Tab-separated table of C-alpha atoms and ligand atoms in Angstrom:
chain	number	residue	atom	x	y	z
A	674	MET	CA	179.724	83.264	35.031
A	675	ASN	CA	180.953	83.520	38.605
A	676	ARG	CA	180.912	80.560	41.045
A	677	LYS	CA	177.963	81.942	43.007
A	678	SER	CA	175.617	82.214	39.990
A	679	HIS	CA	176.845	78.850	38.659
A	680	HIS	CA	176.128	77.371	42.040
A	681	PHE	CA	172.672	79.012	42.054
A	682	LEU	CA	171.842	77.607	38.612
A	683	ARG	CA	172.881	74.099	39.630
A	684	LEU	CA	170.689	74.405	42.683
A	685	PHE	CA	167.858	75.852	40.614
A	686	PHE	CA	167.860	73.019	38.064
A	687	THR	CA	168.253	70.446	40.828
A	688	GLY	CA	165.352	72.076	42.628
A	689	MET	CA	163.223	72.015	39.451
A	690	ALA	CA	164.026	68.304	39.059
A	691	VAL	CA	162.801	67.727	42.586
A	692	VAL	CA	159.644	69.793	41.941
A	693	LEU	CA	158.900	67.849	38.771
A	694	PHE	CA	159.742	64.382	40.037
A	695	GLY	CA	159.976	64.445	43.775
A	696	CYS	CA	157.622	66.957	45.280
A	697	THR	CA	154.655	64.573	45.530
A	698	THR	CA	156.692	62.565	47.966
A	699	LEU	CA	158.255	65.484	49.768
A	700	MET	CA	155.078	67.573	49.792
A	701	GLY	CA	153.104	64.473	50.618
A	702	ALA	CA	155.328	63.567	53.533
A	703	PRO	CA	153.050	63.454	56.584
A	704	SER	CA	153.433	66.380	58.969
A	705	VAL	CA	154.069	64.002	61.889
A	706	ILE	CA	156.200	61.143	60.697
A	707	SER	CA	155.995	57.916	62.664
A	708	PRO	CA	157.598	54.561	61.852
A	709	ASP	CA	154.516	53.215	60.144
A	710	THR	CA	153.518	56.283	58.121
A	711	VAL	CA	156.739	57.255	56.355
A	712	SER	CA	155.677	57.401	52.718
A	713	ALA	CA	158.135	55.640	50.437
A	714	ALA	CA	159.802	57.932	47.885
A	715	GLU	CA	159.023	56.962	44.289
A	716	SER	CA	162.671	56.457	43.384
A	717	ALA	CA	165.827	55.344	45.109
A	718	HIS	CA	168.019	58.020	46.612
A	719	VAL	CA	169.756	60.170	43.988
A	720	GLU	CA	173.010	61.825	45.089
A	721	PRO	CA	172.339	65.594	45.268
A	722	THR	CA	174.304	67.304	42.470
A	723	ALA	CA	174.624	70.525	44.419
A	724	THR	CA	176.865	70.719	47.456
A	725	LEU	CA	175.240	73.087	49.887
A	726	GLU	CA	177.440	75.501	51.782
A	727	PRO	CA	176.484	74.692	55.417
A	728	GLN	CA	174.151	77.460	56.467
A	729	PRO	CA	173.544	78.422	60.119
A	730	ALA	CA	170.602	76.305	61.251
A	731	ASP	CA	168.499	79.404	61.819
A	732	ASP	CA	169.338	80.847	58.409
A	733	SER	CA	165.988	82.525	57.948
A	734	SER	CA	167.745	85.606	56.481
A	735	SER	CA	168.285	83.896	53.119
A	736	GLY	CA	164.634	82.786	53.066
A	737	LYS	CA	165.793	79.333	51.909
A	738	ARG	CA	163.492	76.445	52.739
A	739	TYR	CA	165.428	73.197	53.108
A	740	THR	CA	163.930	69.922	51.890
A	741	TYR	CA	165.080	66.382	52.660
A	742	ARG	CA	167.127	66.363	49.442
A	743	ASP	CA	169.182	69.247	50.811
A	744	MET	CA	170.022	67.210	53.913
A	745	VAL	CA	173.431	65.561	54.272
A	746	ALA	CA	173.327	63.700	57.580
A	747	GLY	CA	176.289	62.211	59.429
A	748	PHE	CA	175.102	59.388	61.708
A	749	LEU	CA	177.327	58.302	64.621
A	750	GLN	CA	176.191	54.795	65.641
A	751	THR	CA	177.443	53.031	68.808
A	752	GLY	CA	178.485	49.604	67.552
A	753	PRO	CA	177.195	46.043	67.052
A	754	GLU	CA	175.206	44.915	70.119
A	755	GLY	CA	172.524	42.622	68.692
A	756	GLY	CA	169.035	42.849	67.254
A	757	TRP	CA	168.102	46.255	68.592
A	758	ARG	CA	171.161	48.067	67.267
A	759	LYS	CA	170.907	46.375	63.866
A	760	ALA	CA	167.308	47.559	63.543
A	761	ASN	CA	168.229	51.077	64.659
A	762	SER	CA	170.878	51.254	61.914
A	763	GLU	CA	168.467	49.843	59.332
A	764	SER	CA	165.945	52.500	60.314
A	765	PHE	CA	168.382	55.262	59.337
A	766	LYS	CA	169.601	53.653	56.108
A	767	GLU	CA	166.076	52.756	54.933
A	768	THR	CA	164.468	56.080	55.852
A	769	ALA	CA	167.320	58.158	54.367
A	770	ALA	CA	166.929	56.292	51.060
A	771	GLU	CA	163.160	56.792	51.112
A	772	LEU	CA	163.444	60.528	51.794
A	773	GLY	CA	166.364	61.197	49.442
A	774	ILE	CA	168.775	62.145	52.230
A	775	LEU	CA	172.519	61.629	51.692
A	776	LEU	CA	173.516	59.603	54.768
A	777	LYS	CA	177.098	59.236	55.977
A	778	PHE	CA	177.271	56.389	58.509
A	779	HIS	CA	179.963	55.800	61.128
A	780	GLN	CA	180.026	52.646	63.262
A	781	SER	CA	182.109	53.330	66.394
A	782	ASN	CA	182.418	49.648	67.394
A	783	ASN	CA	181.518	50.649	70.955
A	784	ASP	CA	184.706	52.737	71.213
A	785	TYR	CA	183.906	56.045	72.904
A	786	GLN	CA	187.085	57.813	71.765
A	787	ASP	CA	186.475	56.654	68.210
A	788	GLN	CA	182.939	58.028	68.317
A	789	LYS	CA	184.181	61.421	69.536
A	790	ALA	CA	186.866	61.531	66.808
A	791	ALA	CA	184.244	60.737	64.178
A	792	PHE	CA	182.036	63.514	65.561
A	793	ARG	CA	184.951	65.932	65.010
A	794	ASP	CA	185.353	64.666	61.444
A	795	TYR	CA	181.670	65.347	60.758
A	796	ILE	CA	182.018	68.889	62.112
A	797	ASP	CA	184.920	69.413	59.686
A	798	ASP	CA	183.009	67.870	56.744
A	799	ALA	CA	181.638	70.886	54.848
A	800	GLU	CA	179.056	68.715	53.064
A	801	ILE	CA	177.308	67.687	56.295
A	802	ASN	CA	174.573	69.961	57.645
A	803	VAL	CA	173.039	67.524	60.165
A	804	ILE	CA	174.791	65.310	62.744
A	805	VAL	CA	172.855	62.505	64.492
A	806	LEU	CA	174.406	60.968	67.633
A	807	ALA	CA	173.626	57.675	69.407
A	808	ALA	CA	175.930	58.361	72.339
A	809	LEU	CA	177.993	55.540	73.815
A	810	GLU	CA	178.513	57.584	76.976
A	811	SER	CA	176.173	60.219	78.370
A	812	THR	CA	178.896	62.766	79.254
A	813	GLY	CA	181.848	64.465	77.531
A	814	TRP	CA	180.066	65.986	74.493
A	815	ASP	CA	179.840	69.701	75.380
A	816	ASN	CA	182.883	70.952	73.417
A	817	LEU	CA	181.988	68.977	70.293
A	818	LEU	CA	178.373	70.148	70.484
A	819	ARG	CA	179.507	73.776	70.893
A	820	ASP	CA	181.851	73.512	67.884
A	821	ALA	CA	179.126	71.868	65.791
A	822	LYS	CA	176.721	74.688	66.634
A	823	GLU	CA	179.334	77.302	65.719
A	824	ALA	CA	179.886	75.485	62.417
A	825	GLY	CA	176.167	75.847	61.684
A	826	LYS	CA	175.396	72.118	61.964
A	827	VAL	CA	172.107	70.835	63.365
A	828	VAL	CA	172.683	68.108	65.992
A	829	VAL	CA	169.952	65.627	66.910
A	830	ILE	CA	170.508	63.143	69.754
A	831	GLU	CA	168.844	59.771	69.106
A	832	ASP	CA	168.330	56.686	71.259
A	833	ARG	CA	170.671	57.508	74.160
A	834	ARG	CA	170.175	60.686	76.203
A	835	ILE	CA	173.245	62.802	77.033
A	836	ASP	CA	174.096	65.140	79.911
A	837	ALA	CA	174.750	68.430	78.059
A	838	PRO	CA	173.200	71.921	77.918
A	839	GLU	CA	169.984	71.634	75.904
A	840	ASP	CA	170.782	74.714	73.799
A	841	LEU	CA	173.703	72.801	72.241
A	842	TYR	CA	171.491	70.347	70.352
A	843	ALA	CA	168.180	70.557	68.498
A	844	THR	CA	166.338	67.771	70.329
A	845	TYR	CA	166.533	64.227	71.737
A	846	VAL	CA	164.480	61.542	69.984
A	847	GLY	CA	164.121	58.369	72.019
A	848	SER	CA	162.760	56.477	74.961
A	849	ASP	CA	161.973	57.266	78.544
A	850	PHE	CA	164.460	54.763	79.957
A	851	THR	CA	163.385	55.448	83.544
A	852	GLU	CA	159.783	54.613	82.643
A	853	GLU	CA	160.994	51.416	80.972
A	854	GLY	CA	162.625	50.465	84.289
A	855	ARG	CA	159.442	51.240	86.202
A	856	LYS	CA	157.379	49.123	83.750
A	857	ALA	CA	159.851	46.240	84.184
A	858	ALA	CA	159.519	46.367	87.978
A	859	ASP	CA	155.721	46.486	87.772
A	860	ALA	CA	155.771	43.418	85.489
A	861	MET	CA	158.140	41.569	87.855
A	862	CYS	CA	155.805	42.377	90.766
A	863	GLN	CA	152.937	40.783	88.841
A	864	LEU	CA	155.037	37.728	87.966
A	865	LEU	CA	156.176	37.221	91.581
A	866	ASP	CA	152.796	37.928	93.126
A	867	GLY	CA	152.225	35.322	95.854
A	868	SER	CA	155.880	34.199	95.923
A	869	SER	CA	157.241	33.901	99.468
A	870	LYS	CA	160.600	35.255	98.304
A	871	LYS	CA	161.340	37.958	95.697
A	872	ASN	CA	165.081	37.904	95.103
A	873	VAL	CA	165.885	39.443	91.726
A	874	VAL	CA	169.273	39.652	89.976
A	875	GLU	CA	170.006	42.445	87.481
A	876	LEU	CA	171.978	42.266	84.222
A	877	VAL	CA	173.117	45.822	83.423
A	878	GLY	CA	174.017	47.368	80.042
A	879	ASN	CA	177.256	49.290	79.528
A	880	VAL	CA	177.601	51.275	82.720
A	881	GLY	CA	178.199	54.770	81.235
A	882	SER	CA	175.133	54.719	78.994
A	883	SER	CA	171.948	56.588	79.838
A	884	ALA	CA	169.878	53.480	79.032
A	885	ALA	CA	171.649	51.463	81.742
A	886	ARG	CA	171.596	54.255	84.321
A	887	TYR	CA	167.946	55.192	83.997
A	888	ARG	CA	166.513	51.674	83.546
A	889	GLY	CA	168.199	50.689	86.791
A	890	GLN	CA	166.866	53.821	88.469
A	891	GLY	CA	163.299	53.229	87.281
A	892	PHE	CA	163.305	49.568	88.363
A	893	ARG	CA	164.472	50.553	91.846
A	894	GLU	CA	161.778	53.250	92.085
A	895	ASN	CA	158.951	50.705	91.692
A	896	MET	CA	160.313	47.406	93.009
A	897	GLY	CA	159.471	48.430	96.585
A	898	LYS	CA	155.737	48.272	95.747
A	899	CYS	CA	155.865	44.483	96.126
A	900	GLY	CA	158.970	43.825	98.252
A	901	ILE	CA	161.435	42.895	95.478
A	902	THR	CA	165.087	42.818	96.565
A	903	ILE	CA	167.940	43.108	94.057
A	904	THR	CA	170.406	40.579	95.489
A	905	GLN	CA	173.047	40.771	92.719
A	906	SER	CA	173.692	43.311	89.931
A	907	GLU	CA	176.488	43.310	87.349
A	908	THR	CA	177.147	44.642	83.848
A	909	ALA	CA	176.973	42.251	80.921
A	910	ASN	CA	177.434	45.079	78.372
A	911	TRP	CA	174.202	44.416	76.423
A	912	SER	CA	175.533	41.109	75.025
A	913	ALA	CA	174.087	37.590	75.118
A	914	ALA	CA	177.494	35.980	75.674
A	915	GLU	CA	178.250	38.179	78.671
A	916	GLY	CA	174.683	37.787	79.940
A	917	GLU	CA	175.165	34.023	80.032
A	918	GLN	CA	178.537	34.318	81.757
A	919	VAL	CA	177.323	36.769	84.419
A	920	MET	CA	174.157	34.736	85.079
A	921	ARG	CA	176.307	31.628	85.632
A	922	GLY	CA	178.228	33.616	88.227
A	923	PHE	CA	175.001	34.713	89.931
A	924	LEU	CA	173.749	31.109	90.122
A	925	ASN	CA	177.088	29.806	91.414
A	926	LYS	CA	176.931	32.398	94.193
A	927	SER	CA	173.315	31.626	95.129
A	928	ALA	CA	170.541	29.618	93.459
A	929	ASP	CA	168.008	31.439	95.652
A	930	ILE	CA	166.834	33.615	92.761
A	931	GLN	CA	163.191	34.160	91.814
A	932	GLY	CA	163.597	36.731	89.040
A	933	VAL	CA	165.977	38.234	86.475
A	934	PHE	CA	165.765	41.859	85.317
A	935	ALA	CA	167.814	42.050	82.113
A	936	GLN	CA	168.207	45.598	80.814
A	937	ASN	CA	168.007	44.292	77.243
A	938	ASP	CA	166.772	41.171	75.441
A	939	GLU	CA	170.248	39.996	74.386
A	940	MET	CA	171.392	39.637	77.986
A	941	ALA	CA	168.130	37.870	78.894
A	942	ILE	CA	168.694	35.353	76.094
A	943	GLY	CA	172.153	34.639	77.487
A	944	ALA	CA	170.745	34.263	81.011
A	945	ILE	CA	168.173	31.733	79.748
A	946	THR	CA	170.986	29.436	78.596
A	947	ALA	CA	172.738	29.669	81.965
A	948	ILE	CA	169.501	28.903	83.861
A	949	GLN	CA	168.800	25.882	81.652
A	950	ASP	CA	172.376	24.616	82.145
A	951	ALA	CA	171.810	24.871	85.917
A	952	GLY	CA	168.885	22.454	85.552
A	953	MET	CA	166.218	25.097	86.188
A	954	ASP	CA	163.248	26.153	84.017
A	955	PRO	CA	163.544	29.788	82.809
A	956	GLY	CA	160.153	31.490	82.721
A	957	ALA	CA	158.832	29.145	85.414
A	958	ASP	CA	161.371	28.465	88.216
A	959	ILE	CA	162.920	31.887	87.546
A	960	LYS	CA	160.874	34.685	85.979
A	961	LEU	CA	162.570	36.898	83.393
A	962	VAL	CA	161.776	40.478	82.376
A	963	SER	CA	163.840	42.286	79.746
A	964	VAL	CA	163.736	45.428	77.561
A	965	ASP	CA	163.688	46.072	73.782
A	966	GLY	CA	161.003	43.871	72.207
A	967	THR	CA	163.275	42.290	69.597
A	968	TYR	CA	162.344	39.249	67.540
A	969	GLY	CA	164.644	37.142	69.706
A	970	ALA	CA	162.643	38.118	72.778
A	971	PHE	CA	159.367	37.202	71.103
A	972	LYS	CA	160.843	33.824	70.143
A	973	ALA	CA	161.957	33.266	73.760
A	974	MET	CA	158.466	34.192	74.986
A	975	VAL	CA	156.828	31.808	72.491
A	976	ASP	CA	159.212	29.101	73.799
A	977	GLY	CA	158.140	29.886	77.383
A	978	ASP	CA	161.633	30.989	78.494
A	979	LEU	CA	160.993	34.744	78.825
A	980	ASN	CA	157.972	36.230	80.579
A	981	VAL	CA	157.911	39.926	79.551
A	982	THR	CA	159.767	42.332	77.279
A	983	VAL	CA	159.306	46.104	77.671
A	984	GLU	CA	159.509	47.713	74.234
A	985	CYS	CA	162.280	50.216	73.418
A	986	SER	CA	161.680	51.145	69.807
A	987	PRO	CA	164.792	51.321	67.563
A	988	TRP	CA	162.782	52.643	64.602
A	989	LEU	CA	163.645	56.288	65.320
A	990	ALA	CA	164.947	57.658	62.002
A	991	PRO	CA	161.630	59.012	60.640
A	992	GLN	CA	161.156	61.194	63.718
A	993	VAL	CA	164.858	62.151	63.776
A	994	PHE	CA	164.941	63.321	60.143
A	995	GLU	CA	161.675	65.216	60.497
A	996	ALA	CA	163.060	67.056	63.542
A	997	ALA	CA	166.366	67.747	61.753
A	998	LEU	CA	164.563	69.261	58.764
A	999	MET	CA	162.515	71.478	61.060
A	1000	ALA	CA	165.712	72.612	62.784
A	1001	LEU	CA	167.404	73.328	59.432
A	1002	ASN	CA	164.436	75.550	58.623
A	1003	GLY	CA	164.758	77.351	61.940
A	1004	GLU	CA	161.527	75.935	63.361
A	1005	ASP	CA	161.070	75.457	67.120
A	1006	LEU	CA	161.351	71.928	68.518
A	1007	PRO	CA	160.609	70.362	71.905
A	1008	LYS	CA	163.803	69.221	73.616
A	1009	TRP	CA	162.500	65.657	73.715
A	1010	ILE	CA	160.449	63.750	71.127
A	1011	PRO	CA	159.433	60.463	72.832
A	1012	SER	CA	159.230	57.187	70.917
A	1013	ARG	CA	156.074	55.082	71.377
A	1014	GLU	CA	156.461	51.866	73.416
A	1015	GLU	CA	154.401	48.976	74.820
A	1016	VAL	CA	154.876	46.064	77.254
A	1017	PHE	CA	154.648	42.587	75.714
A	1018	TRP	CA	153.709	39.435	77.722
A	1019	ALA	CA	154.514	35.827	76.798
A	1020	GLU	CA	150.851	34.869	76.497
A	1021	ASP	CA	150.415	37.380	73.653
A	1022	ALA	CA	153.729	36.703	71.867
A	1023	ALA	CA	152.550	34.058	69.394
A	1024	GLY	CA	149.966	36.428	67.945
A	1025	ILE	CA	152.439	39.306	67.536
A	1026	ILE	CA	155.762	37.724	66.503
A	1027	GLY	CA	154.782	37.542	62.823
A	1028	SER	CA	154.412	41.314	62.592
A	1029	ARG	CA	157.696	42.303	64.238
A	1030	ARG	CA	160.091	44.277	61.977
A	1031	TYR	CA	163.169	43.550	64.092
B	588	LIG	O1	169.907	52.486	73.945
B	588	LIG	C1	169.055	51.370	73.747
B	588	LIG	C2	169.783	50.131	74.142
B	588	LIG	O2	170.976	49.986	73.388
B	588	LIG	C3	168.991	48.860	73.903
B	588	LIG	O3	168.064	48.585	74.904
B	588	LIG	C4	170.105	47.863	73.846
B	588	LIG	O4	169.717	46.627	73.307
B	588	LIG	C5	171.110	48.591	72.998
B	588	LIG	O5	172.375	48.145	73.214
């Protein structure tokens, strides 16, 4: 029996096993998957016995219909940054197990060169047919994306947008960071309504990331509605420790601050400590608005230290894997699949905190 027919038989019997034991889940998977409707698979992930030759994403010629159990996804995560990133990683591990996807996970420890090297490794890995990227930097991906496409791999961008030709990747699943910035400015305007002065300091994420760039842009677009001035702005690289350190510097330079715009909750939590150490009351003397909607932010709002958090959902894997499967099957996709997000205020936090997944 030659390799091809042996390979076909292995696939056939694997497929039959899926039909007999797995199709209720796969067939029953909702057509539009969202974080709260992913149906749990009846059994834990079973390693696929067949190793698929990577097919060109638009391999309609063979007539093959991929299922989640045919998917081998390489996920390139940024690195540890706090509650949001941990939840984003959990989303991929949990959803892959539920759907029966073989997930290969690379943590780049916030090292851009490492993330690009790992991308190259995934292109060279014949087992992988889908690559998911949470980009540390928004530029510098074109050659890797082109090589991945030529190797027949589907690439889905998640969380962080990138600046690259749209035909080089299947779609982007994630937030409208600019809108998050606009929402933050609108909330700060409400919080400072009636204040004679509206000096706001800004804690910025890592400077090359799309989240930092576009949140800052959106905040600046709307802050003029109520006369907010950004008096100081500096990166604290998404971290609580750096947020505290930078906020101390802001206060040492001038205590004439009425608001803090922190581009994520971690940095806001660090700023709260610095404000308290300066003998001021965070949430009252100085208003704070941040982004993410993590459990830590809800705790800070319940404690009265944080006023608003603009949600940036990390639970993206269900939408990412659904889009990847559609791309594997040559189906058309929009170039952006937005995640759903709200704005949470301190007065509502106590009633919501118990239901937060992250
Ligand atoms: O890209 C999303 C951002 O990345 C989150 O707002 C931040 O917490 C994380 O570091």
